[in-house]
Tab-separated table of C-alpha atoms in Angstrom:
chain	number	residue	atom	x	y	z
A	791	MET	CA	-52.363	16.796	-134.306
A	792	ASN	CA	-53.331	20.189	-132.913
A	793	THR	CA	-53.146	20.540	-128.879
A	794	GLU	CA	-57.098	20.190	-128.560
A	795	SER	CA	-56.855	16.894	-129.609
A	796	ASN	CA	-53.692	15.595	-127.872
A	797	PHE	CA	-55.199	17.140	-124.668
A	798	LEU	CA	-58.693	14.314	-125.634
A	799	ILE	CA	-56.448	11.687	-126.024
A	800	ASN	CA	-54.521	12.436	-122.807
A	801	ARG	CA	-57.329	12.691	-121.080
A	802	ILE	CA	-59.179	9.117	-122.740
A	803	LYS	CA	-55.963	7.864	-121.384
A	804	ALA	CA	-56.067	8.936	-118.157
A	805	VAL	CA	-59.386	7.127	-118.062
A	806	LYS	CA	-58.058	4.456	-119.026
A	807	TYR	CA	-55.528	4.107	-116.715
A	808	ALA	CA	-57.777	5.017	-113.862
A	809	ALA	CA	-60.316	2.129	-114.791
A	810	LYS	CA	-57.448	0.150	-114.483
A	811	GLY	CA	-56.370	0.950	-111.367
A	812	PHE	CA	-59.640	0.676	-110.151
A	813	TRP	CA	-59.963	-3.153	-111.888
A	814	ILE	CA	-56.989	-4.032	-110.124
A	815	LEU	CA	-58.215	-2.793	-106.606
A	816	ILE	CA	-61.734	-4.298	-106.501
A	817	THR	CA	-60.312	-7.665	-108.096
A	818	SER	CA	-57.026	-7.940	-105.734
A	819	GLU	CA	-57.141	-5.935	-102.516
A	820	LYS	CA	-58.345	-7.744	-99.805
A	821	SER	CA	-58.982	-4.445	-97.732
A	822	ILE	CA	-60.954	-2.808	-100.851
A	823	ILE	CA	-62.626	-6.130	-101.564
A	824	ALA	CA	-64.116	-6.240	-98.230
A	825	GLN	CA	-64.918	-2.663	-97.872
A	826	VAL	CA	-66.875	-2.940	-101.266
A	827	ILE	CA	-69.002	-5.824	-99.854
A	828	ILE	CA	-69.759	-3.681	-96.898
A	829	GLY	CA	-70.810	-0.837	-98.998
A	830	ILE	CA	-72.982	-3.148	-101.142
A	831	ILE	CA	-74.434	-4.383	-97.766
A	832	MET	CA	-75.269	-0.801	-96.427
A	833	THR	CA	-76.979	0.310	-99.686
A	834	THR	CA	-79.216	-2.696	-100.108
A	835	MET	CA	-79.909	-2.147	-96.237
A	836	GLY	CA	-80.944	1.858	-97.648
A	837	PHE	CA	-83.480	0.273	-99.617
A	838	ILE	CA	-84.575	-2.021	-97.443
A	839	MET	CA	-85.063	0.682	-94.791
A	840	HIS	CA	-86.354	3.642	-97.171
A	841	ILE	CA	-83.473	6.156	-96.331
A	842	SER	CA	-84.202	9.990	-97.015
A	843	ALA	CA	-82.221	11.453	-99.886
A	844	THR	CA	-80.390	13.363	-97.331
A	845	GLU	CA	-79.175	9.951	-95.931
A	846	TRP	CA	-78.196	8.356	-99.102
A	847	MET	CA	-76.256	11.573	-99.709
A	848	PHE	CA	-74.236	11.064	-96.676
A	849	GLN	CA	-74.324	6.918	-96.782
A	850	ILE	CA	-72.831	7.251	-100.325
A	851	PHE	CA	-70.541	9.621	-99.111
A	852	ALA	CA	-69.512	7.581	-96.365
A	853	ILE	CA	-68.690	4.672	-98.595
A	854	GLY	CA	-67.080	6.821	-100.972
A	855	LEU	CA	-64.456	8.268	-98.526
A	856	VAL	CA	-63.684	4.887	-97.130
A	857	LEU	CA	-62.922	3.286	-100.353
A	858	VAL	CA	-60.639	6.428	-101.533
A	859	ALA	CA	-58.898	6.573	-97.677
A	860	GLU	CA	-58.166	2.359	-98.311
A	861	SER	CA	-57.019	3.111	-101.975
A	862	LEU	CA	-54.885	5.855	-100.912
A	863	ASN	CA	-53.424	3.434	-98.069
A	864	THR	CA	-53.067	0.685	-100.281
A	865	ALA	CA	-51.167	2.907	-102.656
A	866	ILE	CA	-48.781	4.324	-100.075
A	867	GLU	CA	-48.349	0.368	-98.246
A	868	LYS	CA	-47.580	-0.670	-102.076
A	869	MET	CA	-44.755	2.326	-102.523
A	870	ALA	CA	-43.304	1.463	-99.765
A	871	ASP	CA	-42.813	-1.944	-99.548
A	872	PHE	CA	-40.961	-1.315	-103.493
A	873	ILE	CA	-38.634	1.768	-102.131
A	874	HIS	CA	-37.848	-0.165	-98.937
A	875	PRO	CA	-39.159	-4.187	-99.041
A	876	GLU	CA	-37.299	-5.386	-96.000
A	877	TYR	CA	-38.873	-3.921	-92.559
A	878	HIS	CA	-37.601	-0.242	-91.699
A	879	GLU	CA	-39.150	1.079	-88.668
A	880	ARG	CA	-39.582	4.721	-90.426
A	881	ILE	CA	-41.769	2.579	-93.397
A	882	GLY	CA	-43.137	0.766	-91.231
A	883	PHE	CA	-43.945	4.429	-89.097
A	884	ILE	CA	-45.220	5.446	-92.467
A	885	LYS	CA	-47.507	2.520	-93.037
A	886	ASP	CA	-48.954	3.091	-89.458
A	887	ILE	CA	-50.196	6.710	-90.033
A	888	SER	CA	-51.576	5.936	-94.018
A	889	ALA	CA	-53.546	2.984	-91.954
A	890	GLY	CA	-54.790	5.492	-89.511
A	891	ALA	CA	-56.464	7.490	-92.051
A	892	ALA	CA	-58.130	4.912	-93.407
A	893	PHE	CA	-59.205	4.243	-89.830
A	894	PHE	CA	-60.365	7.455	-89.359
A	895	ALA	CA	-62.761	7.339	-92.515
A	896	ALA	CA	-63.961	3.914	-91.004
A	897	ILE	CA	-64.932	5.237	-87.948
A	898	PHE	CA	-66.713	8.427	-89.543
A	899	ALA	CA	-68.587	5.871	-91.572
A	900	VAL	CA	-69.739	4.023	-88.604
A	901	ILE	CA	-71.197	7.090	-87.189
A	902	ILE	CA	-72.981	7.819	-90.179
A	903	GLY	CA	-73.810	4.651	-90.290
A	904	LEU	CA	-75.173	4.627	-86.531
A	905	ILE	CA	-76.379	8.125	-87.159
A	906	ILE	CA	-79.069	7.101	-90.060
A	907	TYR	CA	-79.869	3.649	-88.937
A	908	VAL	CA	-80.086	3.546	-85.275
A	909	PRO	CA	-83.238	5.972	-85.057
A	910	LYS	CA	-84.714	3.352	-87.674
A	911	PHE	CA	-85.079	0.737	-84.979
A	912	ILE	CA	-86.139	2.521	-82.285
């Protein structure tokens, strides 16, 4: 096989692994499932409230940001648990920082949601 074929095969495999990870996240991780449900609710609200294209862009960005942050937090926590299954203060610190990053994303998503929706109710 030539290098172009190998490249294409490797890309297809990478997409397959990514899709598998996506499926694992949305079917088994409670924090991701909760965020997906919130994303669906906010998307429904967007249709009901007829938000603008710009508001859609910010809302979709916020939903994606939270899902990515929660996913990375989950990966970091799983890796930390694998490396050091019993409690360790430094592992706990790392996991807290990871959760803090996801919390940052959630805070900004709430702010974006408030900016979009509060004026529609006033």
